[in-house]
Amino acid sequence: MDEDPTIGQRMAWVDQVAADPPIVHPGSPDGAVWSTETSCYRFMAEHVQKGSRTLETGAGLSTVLFAAWECDHVSVVPFADEARAIEEYCDTHSIPRDSLRFDLRPSEVALPSMLGSDPLDLVFIDGSHGFPMPIIDWFYGASLLRRGGVAVFDDIQLPQVRSFVELFLEPDPRWLPLASTAKWVAFGRDSEGSLAEGEWEQGFFPKPTVESAPPPNPGPAPGRPAGPSAPPTLTRRLKDVVPLSVKRWLKQL
């Protein structure tokens, strides 16, 4: 992105709102709002400008900043009280919210209905962190990103988020790592359109290996009557967990 003369103003908003955050989540550690690291807000300030099309799942300090930055912003959050708290904060702090909209539906309902909308410049995924919600938010939200758009994930210290990032996004050459800390990570998209695809389009995954079939049962030992015996696979499993005395007996099977 070319140097933006208003980037200093956006950075000033980060400092101002972080010093006096909106009371959106009273149950948070500071009694005001769950938030990410200031470095994440500064990163996003560098990658948007007035009129940028942005989307986030969740709502909080970031929502106020997107409004202050005058982005064309949608916050997908199914809690009307959180939306009201942010609107009141903006009004009392003289932050225009003409370009701020809330979709008060769960993201798994709201995001699919947005498919086909104008491309987005940035998506901030910070809604529900229960598996598989971060993946659902990415699948639908990031599918709206233009080529070169940015996806930002918060709370990657949680396994529900980190496992997806490590397993899929990091090895996929179509998602370019831009910045990260132990708390958040950002990728640039080097593709566009739907994220639905077949496994043959994901050659960055390791090639699967097929286990060889167990050897056939040779039948009863000479001089021993035929009868049911444990399948070799079951026998091997039992040998791993049973006492030595039983293992000796298993050798006779």
CSV table of C-alpha atoms in Angstrom, one decimal:
chain,number,residue,atom,x,y,z
A,1,MET,CA,0.0,0.0,0.0
A,2,ASP,CA,1.3,3.5,-0.9
A,3,GLU,CA,2.2,5.8,2.0
A,4,ASP,CA,-1.0,7.2,3.4
A,5,PRO,CA,-0.7,10.7,4.9
A,6,THR,CA,-3.4,9.9,7.4
A,7,ILE,CA,-1.7,6.9,8.9
A,8,GLY,CA,-0.5,9.0,11.8
A,9,GLN,CA,-4.1,9.9,12.6
A,10,ARG,CA,-5.0,6.2,12.7
A,11,MET,CA,-2.1,5.4,15.0
A,12,ALA,CA,-3.2,8.2,17.3
A,13,TRP,CA,-6.7,6.7,17.4
A,14,VAL,CA,-5.1,3.4,18.5
A,15,ASP,CA,-3.4,5.1,21.4
A,16,GLN,CA,-6.5,7.1,22.4
A,17,VAL,CA,-9.0,4.2,22.4
A,18,ALA,CA,-6.6,1.8,24.1
A,19,ALA,CA,-6.1,4.3,26.9
A,20,ASP,CA,-9.8,4.8,27.3
A,21,PRO,CA,-11.5,1.6,26.0
A,22,PRO,CA,-15.2,1.0,25.6
A,23,ILE,CA,-17.0,-1.0,28.2
A,24,VAL,CA,-18.2,-3.8,26.0
A,25,HIS,CA,-17.2,-7.0,27.9
A,26,PRO,CA,-17.5,-6.2,31.7
A,27,GLY,CA,-16.4,-9.8,32.5
A,28,SER,CA,-12.9,-9.2,30.9
A,29,PRO,CA,-9.8,-8.9,33.0
A,30,ASP,CA,-9.8,-5.1,33.0
A,31,GLY,CA,-13.6,-4.9,33.4
A,32,ALA,CA,-14.0,-3.1,30.0
A,33,VAL,CA,-13.3,-5.2,26.9
A,34,TRP,CA,-11.5,-8.3,25.7
A,35,SER,CA,-8.8,-7.0,23.4
A,36,THR,CA,-5.7,-8.1,21.5
A,37,GLU,CA,-2.2,-6.6,21.6
A,38,THR,CA,-1.7,-3.0,20.6
A,39,SER,CA,0.7,-4.2,17.9
A,40,CYS,CA,-2.3,-5.9,16.1
A,41,TYR,CA,-4.3,-2.7,16.0
A,42,ARG,CA,-1.3,-0.8,14.7
A,43,PHE,CA,-0.8,-3.5,12.0
A,44,MET,CA,-4.4,-3.1,10.9
A,45,ALA,CA,-4.0,0.7,10.9
A,46,GLU,CA,-1.2,0.3,8.4
A,47,HIS,CA,-3.3,-1.8,6.1
A,48,VAL,CA,-6.6,0.1,5.9
A,49,GLN,CA,-7.6,3.7,5.0
A,50,LYS,CA,-10.7,5.7,4.8
A,51,GLY,CA,-13.3,3.8,2.7
A,52,SER,CA,-11.5,0.4,3.1
A,53,ARG,CA,-14.0,-2.4,3.1
A,54,THR,CA,-13.5,-4.4,6.3
A,55,LEU,CA,-15.3,-7.1,8.2
A,56,GLU,CA,-14.8,-8.6,11.7
A,57,THR,CA,-16.4,-11.5,13.6
A,58,GLY,CA,-16.8,-10.3,17.2
A,59,ALA,CA,-16.9,-6.7,18.5
A,60,GLY,CA,-14.8,-4.6,20.8
A,61,LEU,CA,-12.0,-2.1,20.8
A,62,SER,CA,-11.3,-3.0,17.2
A,63,THR,CA,-14.8,-2.1,16.1
A,64,VAL,CA,-14.4,1.4,17.5
A,65,LEU,CA,-11.1,1.8,15.7
A,66,PHE,CA,-12.6,0.7,12.3
A,67,ALA,CA,-15.3,3.4,12.8
A,68,ALA,CA,-12.7,6.0,13.8
A,69,TRP,CA,-10.6,5.1,10.7
A,70,GLU,CA,-13.8,5.6,8.6
A,71,CYS,CA,-13.7,2.1,7.1
A,72,ASP,CA,-16.8,0.7,5.5
A,73,HIS,CA,-17.0,-1.8,8.3
A,74,VAL,CA,-19.3,-4.7,9.3
A,75,SER,CA,-19.1,-6.3,12.8
A,76,VAL,CA,-20.8,-9.7,13.0
A,77,VAL,CA,-21.8,-10.2,16.6
A,78,PRO,CA,-25.0,-11.8,18.0
A,79,PHE,CA,-25.2,-9.6,21.1
A,80,ALA,CA,-27.2,-6.4,20.8
A,81,ASP,CA,-25.9,-5.1,24.1
A,82,GLU,CA,-22.3,-5.1,22.8
A,83,ALA,CA,-23.4,-3.2,19.6
A,84,ARG,CA,-25.2,-0.6,21.7
A,85,ALA,CA,-22.2,-0.1,24.0
A,86,ILE,CA,-20.0,0.5,21.0
A,87,GLU,CA,-22.5,2.9,19.4
A,88,GLU,CA,-22.8,4.9,22.7
A,89,TYR,CA,-19.0,5.0,23.1
A,90,CYS,CA,-18.6,6.4,19.5
A,91,ASP,CA,-21.3,9.0,20.1
A,92,THR,CA,-19.8,10.2,23.4
A,93,HIS,CA,-16.3,10.3,22.0
A,94,SER,CA,-17.3,12.1,18.7
A,95,ILE,CA,-16.4,9.2,16.6
A,96,PRO,CA,-18.5,9.1,13.4
A,97,ARG,CA,-20.2,5.8,12.8
A,98,ASP,CA,-22.0,6.4,9.5
A,99,SER,CA,-19.9,3.6,7.9
A,100,LEU,CA,-20.2,1.2,10.8
A,101,ARG,CA,-22.8,-1.6,10.6
A,102,PHE,CA,-23.7,-4.5,12.9
A,103,ASP,CA,-25.0,-7.9,11.8
A,104,LEU,CA,-26.7,-9.3,15.0
A,105,ARG,CA,-26.7,-12.9,13.8
A,106,PRO,CA,-24.3,-15.7,14.6
A,107,SER,CA,-21.5,-15.7,12.1
A,108,GLU,CA,-22.3,-19.1,10.8
A,109,VAL,CA,-25.7,-17.7,9.7
A,110,ALA,CA,-24.6,-14.1,8.7
A,111,LEU,CA,-21.4,-14.8,6.7
A,112,PRO,CA,-22.8,-17.2,4.1
A,113,SER,CA,-25.5,-14.7,3.3
A,114,MET,CA,-22.7,-12.2,2.4
A,115,LEU,CA,-21.3,-14.3,-0.4
A,116,GLY,CA,-21.3,-12.4,-3.6
A,117,SER,CA,-20.8,-9.0,-1.9
A,118,ASP,CA,-18.1,-6.6,-3.0
A,119,PRO,CA,-14.6,-7.8,-2.2
A,120,LEU,CA,-13.1,-6.9,1.2
A,121,ASP,CA,-9.7,-5.4,2.0
A,122,LEU,CA,-9.3,-6.8,5.5
A,123,VAL,CA,-11.0,-9.5,7.6
A,124,PHE,CA,-10.5,-9.6,11.4
A,125,ILE,CA,-11.4,-13.1,12.8
A,126,ASP,CA,-12.0,-12.7,16.5
A,127,GLY,CA,-15.5,-14.0,17.2
A,128,SER,CA,-16.3,-17.4,18.8
A,129,HIS,CA,-13.1,-19.4,19.4
A,130,GLY,CA,-14.8,-22.8,19.9
A,131,PHE,CA,-13.9,-25.3,17.3
A,132,PRO,CA,-14.8,-25.2,14.4
A,133,MET,CA,-15.9,-21.6,14.5
A,134,PRO,CA,-12.6,-19.9,13.6
A,135,ILE,CA,-12.5,-22.1,10.5
A,136,ILE,CA,-16.1,-21.3,9.6
A,137,ASP,CA,-15.4,-17.6,10.0
A,138,TRP,CA,-12.3,-17.9,7.8
A,139,PHE,CA,-14.0,-20.0,5.2
A,140,TYR,CA,-16.8,-17.6,4.6
A,141,GLY,CA,-15.3,-14.3,5.7
A,142,ALA,CA,-11.9,-14.6,4.0
A,143,SER,CA,-13.6,-15.9,0.8
A,144,LEU,CA,-14.7,-12.3,0.3
A,145,LEU,CA,-11.1,-10.9,0.4
A,146,ARG,CA,-9.8,-9.5,-2.8
A,147,ARG,CA,-6.4,-10.7,-4.1
A,148,GLY,CA,-3.9,-8.9,-1.8
A,149,GLY,CA,-6.5,-8.5,1.0
A,150,VAL,CA,-5.5,-9.3,4.6
A,151,ALA,CA,-6.8,-11.9,7.1
A,152,VAL,CA,-6.0,-11.3,10.7
A,153,PHE,CA,-6.6,-14.0,13.4
A,154,ASP,CA,-6.6,-13.2,17.1
A,155,ASP,CA,-6.0,-15.6,20.0
A,156,ILE,CA,-3.8,-18.0,18.2
A,157,GLN,CA,-2.5,-19.2,21.6
A,158,LEU,CA,-5.8,-21.2,21.7
A,159,PRO,CA,-5.5,-24.7,20.1
A,160,GLN,CA,-8.8,-24.2,18.3
A,161,VAL,CA,-7.2,-21.4,16.4
A,162,ARG,CA,-3.6,-22.3,16.3
A,163,SER,CA,-4.1,-25.9,15.0
A,164,PHE,CA,-5.9,-24.5,11.9
A,165,VAL,CA,-3.3,-21.9,11.3
A,166,GLU,CA,-0.4,-24.4,11.6
A,167,LEU,CA,-2.1,-27.2,9.6
A,168,PHE,CA,-3.5,-25.2,6.7
A,169,LEU,CA,-2.6,-21.6,6.4
A,170,GLU,CA,1.1,-21.7,7.1
A,171,PRO,CA,1.9,-24.4,4.5
A,172,ASP,CA,-0.4,-23.0,1.8
A,173,PRO,CA,1.6,-20.7,-0.5
A,174,ARG,CA,-1.6,-18.8,-1.4
A,175,TRP,CA,-1.6,-17.3,2.1
A,176,LEU,CA,1.5,-15.1,2.7
A,177,PRO,CA,2.6,-14.5,6.3
A,178,LEU,CA,2.7,-10.8,7.0
A,179,ALA,CA,3.2,-10.4,10.8
A,180,SER,CA,2.6,-12.3,14.0
A,181,THR,CA,3.2,-12.5,17.7
A,182,ALA,CA,2.2,-15.2,20.1
A,183,LYS,CA,-1.3,-13.7,20.3
A,184,TRP,CA,-2.2,-12.8,16.7
A,185,VAL,CA,-1.2,-13.5,13.1
A,186,ALA,CA,-1.9,-11.9,9.7
A,187,PHE,CA,-1.8,-13.3,6.2
A,188,GLY,CA,-2.1,-11.7,2.8
A,189,ARG,CA,-4.3,-13.6,0.3
A,190,ASP,CA,-2.7,-14.4,-3.0
A,191,SER,CA,-5.9,-15.7,-4.6
A,192,GLU,CA,-9.5,-14.7,-4.9
A,193,GLY,CA,-13.0,-16.1,-4.9
A,194,SER,CA,-14.5,-19.1,-3.1
A,195,LEU,CA,-12.3,-21.1,-0.7
A,196,ALA,CA,-14.1,-24.3,-1.5
A,197,GLU,CA,-11.9,-26.8,-3.4
A,198,GLY,CA,-11.0,-30.4,-3.7
A,199,GLU,CA,-8.1,-32.2,-2.0
A,200,TRP,CA,-6.2,-32.4,-5.3
A,201,GLU,CA,-5.9,-28.6,-5.2
A,202,GLN,CA,-4.1,-28.8,-1.9
A,203,GLY,CA,-0.8,-30.3,-2.9
A,204,PHE,CA,1.0,-28.6,0.0
A,205,PHE,CA,-0.3,-31.3,2.4
A,206,PRO,CA,2.1,-34.3,2.9
A,207,LYS,CA,1.3,-37.2,0.7
A,208,PRO,CA,-0.7,-39.8,2.7
A,209,THR,CA,0.7,-43.3,3.2
A,210,VAL,CA,-1.4,-46.4,3.2
A,211,GLU,CA,-0.7,-49.0,6.0
A,212,SER,CA,0.0,-52.5,4.6
A,213,ALA,CA,-2.6,-55.0,5.4
A,214,PRO,CA,-1.8,-57.5,8.2
A,215,PRO,CA,-0.5,-60.9,7.2
A,216,PRO,CA,-3.1,-63.6,6.8
A,217,ASN,CA,-3.8,-65.9,9.7
A,218,PRO,CA,-1.7,-69.0,9.1
A,219,GLY,CA,-4.2,-71.1,11.0
A,220,PRO,CA,-3.7,-73.4,14.0
A,221,ALA,CA,-0.2,-74.6,15.0
A,222,PRO,CA,0.6,-78.3,14.1
A,223,GLY,CA,-0.9,-80.7,16.6
A,224,ARG,CA,-3.4,-78.1,17.9
A,225,PRO,CA,-7.1,-78.2,17.2
A,226,ALA,CA,-8.5,-75.5,15.0
A,227,GLY,CA,-10.5,-72.9,16.7
A,228,PRO,CA,-11.2,-69.2,16.9
A,229,SER,CA,-8.1,-67.1,17.6
A,230,ALA,CA,-7.6,-63.4,18.1
A,231,PRO,CA,-7.0,-61.5,14.8
A,232,PRO,CA,-3.3,-60.5,14.4
A,233,THR,CA,-4.1,-56.8,14.7
A,234,LEU,CA,-6.0,-57.3,17.9
A,235,THR,CA,-3.3,-59.6,19.3
A,236,ARG,CA,-0.7,-56.9,18.6
A,237,ARG,CA,-2.8,-54.4,20.4
A,238,LEU,CA,-3.3,-56.6,23.4
A,239,LYS,CA,0.4,-57.3,23.6
A,240,ASP,CA,1.1,-53.7,24.2
A,241,VAL,CA,-1.1,-53.4,27.3
A,242,VAL,CA,-1.3,-56.8,29.1
A,243,PRO,CA,1.1,-58.2,31.8
A,244,LEU,CA,4.1,-60.4,31.0
A,245,SER,CA,2.4,-63.6,32.1
A,246,VAL,CA,-0.5,-63.0,29.7
A,247,LYS,CA,1.9,-62.0,27.0
A,248,ARG,CA,3.5,-65.5,27.3
A,249,TRP,CA,0.1,-67.0,26.8
A,250,LEU,CA,-0.6,-64.8,23.8
A,251,LYS,CA,2.5,-66.2,22.1
A,252,GLN,CA,0.7,-69.5,21.9
A,253,LEU,CA,-2.1,-67.9,19.9
